[in-house]
């Protein structure tokens, strides 16, 4: 098992690259979701203002 984590001597390069890739993939999911919620919130506010007498 230790040999797997050592990656044949390339662990110093492999694990940070894997970590960066995971962070980028996570951001590719979370940031659009956050932006979508923000747009929906703004649309709801606009709709509310439009219907006020």
N, CA, C and O atoms as CSV, one atom per row, in Angstrom:
chain,resi,resn,atom,element,x,y,z
A,1,UNK,N,N,0.821,-1.196,0.000
A,1,UNK,CA,C,0.000,0.000,0.000
A,1,UNK,C,C,0.863,1.258,0.000
A,1,UNK,O,O,0.538,2.240,-0.667
A,2,UNK,N,N,1.954,1.226,0.743
A,2,UNK,CA,C,2.830,2.394,0.793
A,2,UNK,C,C,3.422,2.693,-0.587
A,2,UNK,O,O,3.641,3.853,-0.936
A,3,UNK,N,N,3.678,1.646,-1.363
A,3,UNK,CA,C,4.221,1.843,-2.710
A,3,UNK,C,C,3.216,2.576,-3.605
A,3,UNK,O,O,3.590,3.389,-4.450
A,4,UNK,N,N,1.934,2.269,-3.397
A,4,UNK,CA,C,0.903,2.974,-4.173
A,4,UNK,C,C,0.942,4.470,-3.878
A,4,UNK,O,O,0.893,5.289,-4.796
A,5,UNK,N,N,1.029,4.825,-2.602
A,5,UNK,CA,C,1.051,6.244,-2.240
A,5,UNK,C,C,2.375,6.903,-2.615
A,5,UNK,O,O,2.425,8.117,-2.811
A,6,UNK,N,N,3.427,6.133,-2.716
A,6,UNK,CA,C,4.729,6.663,-3.113
A,6,UNK,C,C,4.775,6.917,-4.622
A,6,UNK,O,O,5.559,7.745,-5.088
A,7,UNK,N,N,3.952,6.221,-5.373
A,7,UNK,CA,C,3.816,6.377,-6.827
A,7,UNK,C,C,5.143,6.216,-7.565
A,7,UNK,O,O,5.419,6.945,-8.517
A,8,UNK,N,N,5.942,5.283,-7.136
A,8,UNK,CA,C,7.194,5.016,-7.833
A,8,UNK,C,C,8.160,6.197,-7.803
A,8,UNK,O,O,8.965,6.364,-8.719
A,9,UNK,N,N,8.085,7.001,-6.775
A,9,UNK,CA,C,8.982,8.148,-6.643
A,9,UNK,C,C,8.399,9.443,-7.192
A,9,UNK,O,O,9.016,10.501,-7.065
A,10,UNK,N,N,7.231,9.373,-7.794
A,10,UNK,CA,C,6.628,10.568,-8.398
A,10,UNK,C,C,5.496,11.155,-7.557
A,10,UNK,O,O,4.732,11.989,-8.045
A,11,UNK,N,N,5.384,10.735,-6.320
A,11,UNK,CA,C,4.284,11.182,-5.466
A,11,UNK,C,C,4.286,12.696,-5.276
A,11,UNK,O,O,3.229,13.315,-5.160
A,12,UNK,N,N,5.467,13.280,-5.246
A,12,UNK,CA,C,5.575,14.735,-5.065
A,12,UNK,C,C,4.895,15.494,-6.201
A,12,UNK,O,O,4.461,16.629,-6.002
A,13,UNK,N,N,4.792,14.899,-7.374
A,13,UNK,CA,C,4.160,15.530,-8.521
A,13,UNK,C,C,2.719,15.060,-8.720
A,13,UNK,O,O,1.845,15.831,-9.117
A,14,UNK,N,N,2.491,13.774,-8.433
A,14,UNK,CA,C,1.179,13.190,-8.714
A,14,UNK,C,C,0.120,13.699,-7.749
A,14,UNK,O,O,-0.945,14.128,-8.192
A,15,UNK,N,N,0.374,13.667,-6.450
A,15,UNK,CA,C,-0.657,14.028,-5.487
A,15,UNK,C,C,-1.063,15.499,-5.543
A,15,UNK,O,O,-2.257,15.791,-5.468
A,16,UNK,N,N,-0.121,16.439,-5.671
A,16,UNK,CA,C,-0.577,17.830,-5.833
A,16,UNK,C,C,-1.371,18.041,-7.127
A,16,UNK,O,O,-2.338,18.803,-7.149
A,17,UNK,N,N,-0.956,17.361,-8.204
A,17,UNK,CA,C,-1.701,17.487,-9.458
A,17,UNK,C,C,-3.117,16.942,-9.305
A,17,UNK,O,O,-4.074,17.530,-9.808
A,18,UNK,N,N,-3.241,15.825,-8.614
A,18,UNK,CA,C,-4.559,15.255,-8.364
A,18,UNK,C,C,-5.396,16.196,-7.497
A,18,UNK,O,O,-6.587,16.379,-7.747
A,19,UNK,N,N,-4.781,16.783,-6.492
A,19,UNK,CA,C,-5.492,17.724,-5.628
A,19,UNK,C,C,-5.968,18.952,-6.385
A,19,UNK,O,O,-7.102,19.393,-6.202
A,20,UNK,N,N,-5.116,19.505,-7.231
A,20,UNK,CA,C,-5.493,20.682,-8.022
A,20,UNK,C,C,-6.624,20.327,-8.982
A,20,UNK,O,O,-7.562,21.107,-9.152
A,21,UNK,N,N,-6.542,19.162,-9.606
A,21,UNK,CA,C,-7.602,18.733,-10.526
A,21,UNK,C,C,-8.931,18.595,-9.794
A,21,UNK,O,O,-9.970,18.997,-10.317
A,22,UNK,N,N,-8.910,18.033,-8.595
A,22,UNK,CA,C,-10.145,17.883,-7.812
A,22,UNK,C,C,-10.732,19.235,-7.432
A,22,UNK,O,O,-11.948,19.419,-7.472
A,23,UNK,N,N,-9.873,20.180,-7.063
A,23,UNK,CA,C,-10.345,21.522,-6.709
A,23,UNK,C,C,-10.974,22.192,-7.919
A,23,UNK,O,O,-12.036,22.804,-7.800
A,24,UNK,N,N,-10.345,22.090,-9.074
A,24,UNK,CA,C,-10.877,22.703,-10.288
A,24,UNK,C,C,-12.226,22.083,-10.651
A,24,UNK,O,O,-13.164,22.801,-10.997
A,25,UNK,N,N,-12.328,20.764,-10.575
A,25,UNK,CA,C,-13.603,20.110,-10.879
A,25,UNK,C,C,-14.691,20.534,-9.898
A,25,UNK,O,O,-15.836,20.751,-10.294
A,26,UNK,N,N,-14.343,20.650,-8.639
A,26,UNK,CA,C,-15.310,21.086,-7.639
A,26,UNK,C,C,-15.774,22.518,-7.914
A,26,UNK,O,O,-16.962,22.820,-7.805
A,27,UNK,N,N,-14.841,23.390,-8.268
A,27,UNK,CA,C,-15.203,24.775,-8.593
A,27,UNK,C,C,-16.072,24.849,-9.847
A,27,UNK,O,O,-16.943,25.713,-9.950
A,28,UNK,N,N,-15.836,23.944,-10.798
A,28,UNK,CA,C,-16.645,23.907,-12.019
A,28,UNK,C,C,-18.087,23.522,-11.732
A,28,UNK,O,O,-18.969,23.778,-12.553
A,29,UNK,N,N,-18.336,22.925,-10.607
A,29,UNK,CA,C,-19.703,22.583,-10.215
A,29,UNK,C,C,-20.286,23.673,-9.324
A,29,UNK,O,O,-21.416,24.111,-9.537
A,30,UNK,N,N,-19.525,24.111,-8.330
A,30,UNK,CA,C,-20.067,25.021,-7.312
A,30,UNK,C,C,-20.271,26.448,-7.813
A,30,UNK,O,O,-21.291,27.061,-7.500
A,31,UNK,N,N,-19.334,26.990,-8.576
A,31,UNK,CA,C,-19.457,28.383,-9.010
A,31,UNK,C,C,-20.664,28.624,-9.920
A,31,UNK,O,O,-21.369,29.612,-9.719
A,32,UNK,N,N,-20.937,27.766,-10.914
A,32,UNK,CA,C,-22.158,27.980,-11.705
A,32,UNK,C,C,-23.439,27.842,-10.878
A,32,UNK,O,O,-24.416,28.549,-11.122
A,33,UNK,N,N,-23.433,26.934,-9.903
A,33,UNK,CA,C,-24.609,26.805,-9.039
A,33,UNK,C,C,-24.837,28.091,-8.251
A,33,UNK,O,O,-25.971,28.549,-8.111
A,34,UNK,N,N,-23.760,28.664,-7.742
A,34,UNK,CA,C,-23.857,29.911,-6.982
A,34,UNK,C,C,-24.352,31.044,-7.884
A,34,UNK,O,O,-25.205,31.832,-7.477
A,35,UNK,N,N,-23.825,31.126,-9.098
A,35,UNK,CA,C,-24.229,32.179,-10.033
A,35,UNK,C,C,-25.696,32.017,-10.419
A,35,UNK,O,O,-26.423,33.002,-10.549
A,36,UNK,N,N,-26.125,30.770,-10.603
A,36,UNK,CA,C,-27.517,30.495,-10.953
A,36,UNK,C,C,-28.452,30.969,-9.847
A,36,UNK,O,O,-29.477,31.595,-10.121
A,37,UNK,N,N,-28.100,30.670,-8.597
A,37,UNK,CA,C,-28.915,31.127,-7.463
A,37,UNK,C,C,-28.974,32.645,-7.409
A,37,UNK,O,O,-30.027,33.216,-7.124
A,38,UNK,N,N,-27.848,33.305,-7.680
A,38,UNK,CA,C,-27.800,34.768,-7.663
A,38,UNK,C,C,-28.703,35.349,-8.752
A,38,UNK,O,O,-29.415,36.324,-8.514
A,39,UNK,N,N,-28.674,34.757,-9.933
A,39,UNK,CA,C,-29.514,35.235,-11.032
A,39,UNK,C,C,-30.991,35.036,-10.704
A,39,UNK,O,O,-31.809,35.919,-10.963
A,40,UNK,N,N,-31.335,33.879,-10.135
A,40,UNK,CA,C,-32.726,33.645,-9.752
A,40,UNK,C,C,-33.187,34.633,-8.689
A,40,UNK,O,O,-34.322,35.110,-8.725
A,41,UNK,N,N,-32.308,34.938,-7.748
A,41,UNK,CA,C,-32.647,35.898,-6.694
A,41,UNK,C,C,-32.896,37.286,-7.298
A,41,UNK,O,O,-33.850,37.969,-6.925
A,42,UNK,N,N,-32.035,37.693,-8.230
A,42,UNK,CA,C,-32.211,39.001,-8.872
A,42,UNK,C,C,-33.489,39.043,-9.697
A,42,UNK,O,O,-34.185,40.059,-9.713
A,43,UNK,N,N,-33.804,37.945,-10.382
A,43,UNK,CA,C,-35.024,37.885,-11.184
A,43,UNK,C,C,-36.250,37.972,-10.287
A,43,UNK,O,O,-37.226,38.637,-10.634
A,44,UNK,N,N,-36.207,37.311,-9.148
A,44,UNK,CA,C,-37.342,37.373,-8.215
A,44,UNK,C,C,-37.508,38.785,-7.678
A,44,UNK,O,O,-38.633,39.270,-7.558
A,45,UNK,N,N,-36.405,39.452,-7.353
A,45,UNK,CA,C,-36.482,40.835,-6.875
A,45,UNK,C,C,-37.058,41.752,-7.956
A,45,UNK,O,O,-37.884,42.619,-7.670
A,46,UNK,N,N,-36.615,41.553,-9.192
A,46,UNK,CA,C,-37.125,42.373,-10.297
A,46,UNK,C,C,-38.610,42.143,-10.505
A,46,UNK,O,O,-39.372,43.085,-10.721
A,47,UNK,N,N,-39.014,40.883,-10.439
A,47,UNK,CA,C,-40.424,40.553,-10.617
A,47,UNK,C,C,-41.253,41.164,-9.503
A,47,UNK,O,O,-42.367,41.633,-9.740
A,48,UNK,N,N,-40.719,41.160,-8.291
A,48,UNK,CA,C,-41.431,41.746,-7.150
A,48,UNK,C,C,-41.576,43.253,-7.325
A,48,UNK,O,O,-42.635,43.813,-7.039
A,49,UNK,N,N,-40.518,43.911,-7.793
A,49,UNK,CA,C,-40.571,45.360,-7.991
A,49,UNK,C,C,-41.516,45.726,-9.130
A,49,UNK,O,O,-42.182,46.759,-9.081
A,50,UNK,N,N,-41.573,44.887,-10.143
A,50,UNK,CA,C,-42.411,45.149,-11.300
A,50,UNK,C,C,-43.894,45.074,-10.926
A,50,UNK,O,O,-44.718,45.772,-11.516
A,51,UNK,N,N,-44.230,44.239,-9.959
A,51,UNK,CA,C,-45.645,44.048,-9.591
A,51,UNK,C,C,-46.088,44.961,-8.450
A,51,UNK,O,O,-47.230,44.852,-8.003
A,52,UNK,N,N,-45.242,45.841,-7.970
A,52,UNK,CA,C,-45.640,46.743,-6.891
A,52,UNK,C,C,-46.315,47.979,-7.489
A,52,UNK,O,O,-45.829,48.559,-8.461
A,53,UNK,N,N,-47.439,48.369,-6.893
A,53,UNK,CA,C,-48.145,49.553,-7.438
A,53,UNK,C,C,-47.462,50.856,-7.151
A,53,UNK,O,O,-47.953,51.912,-7.553
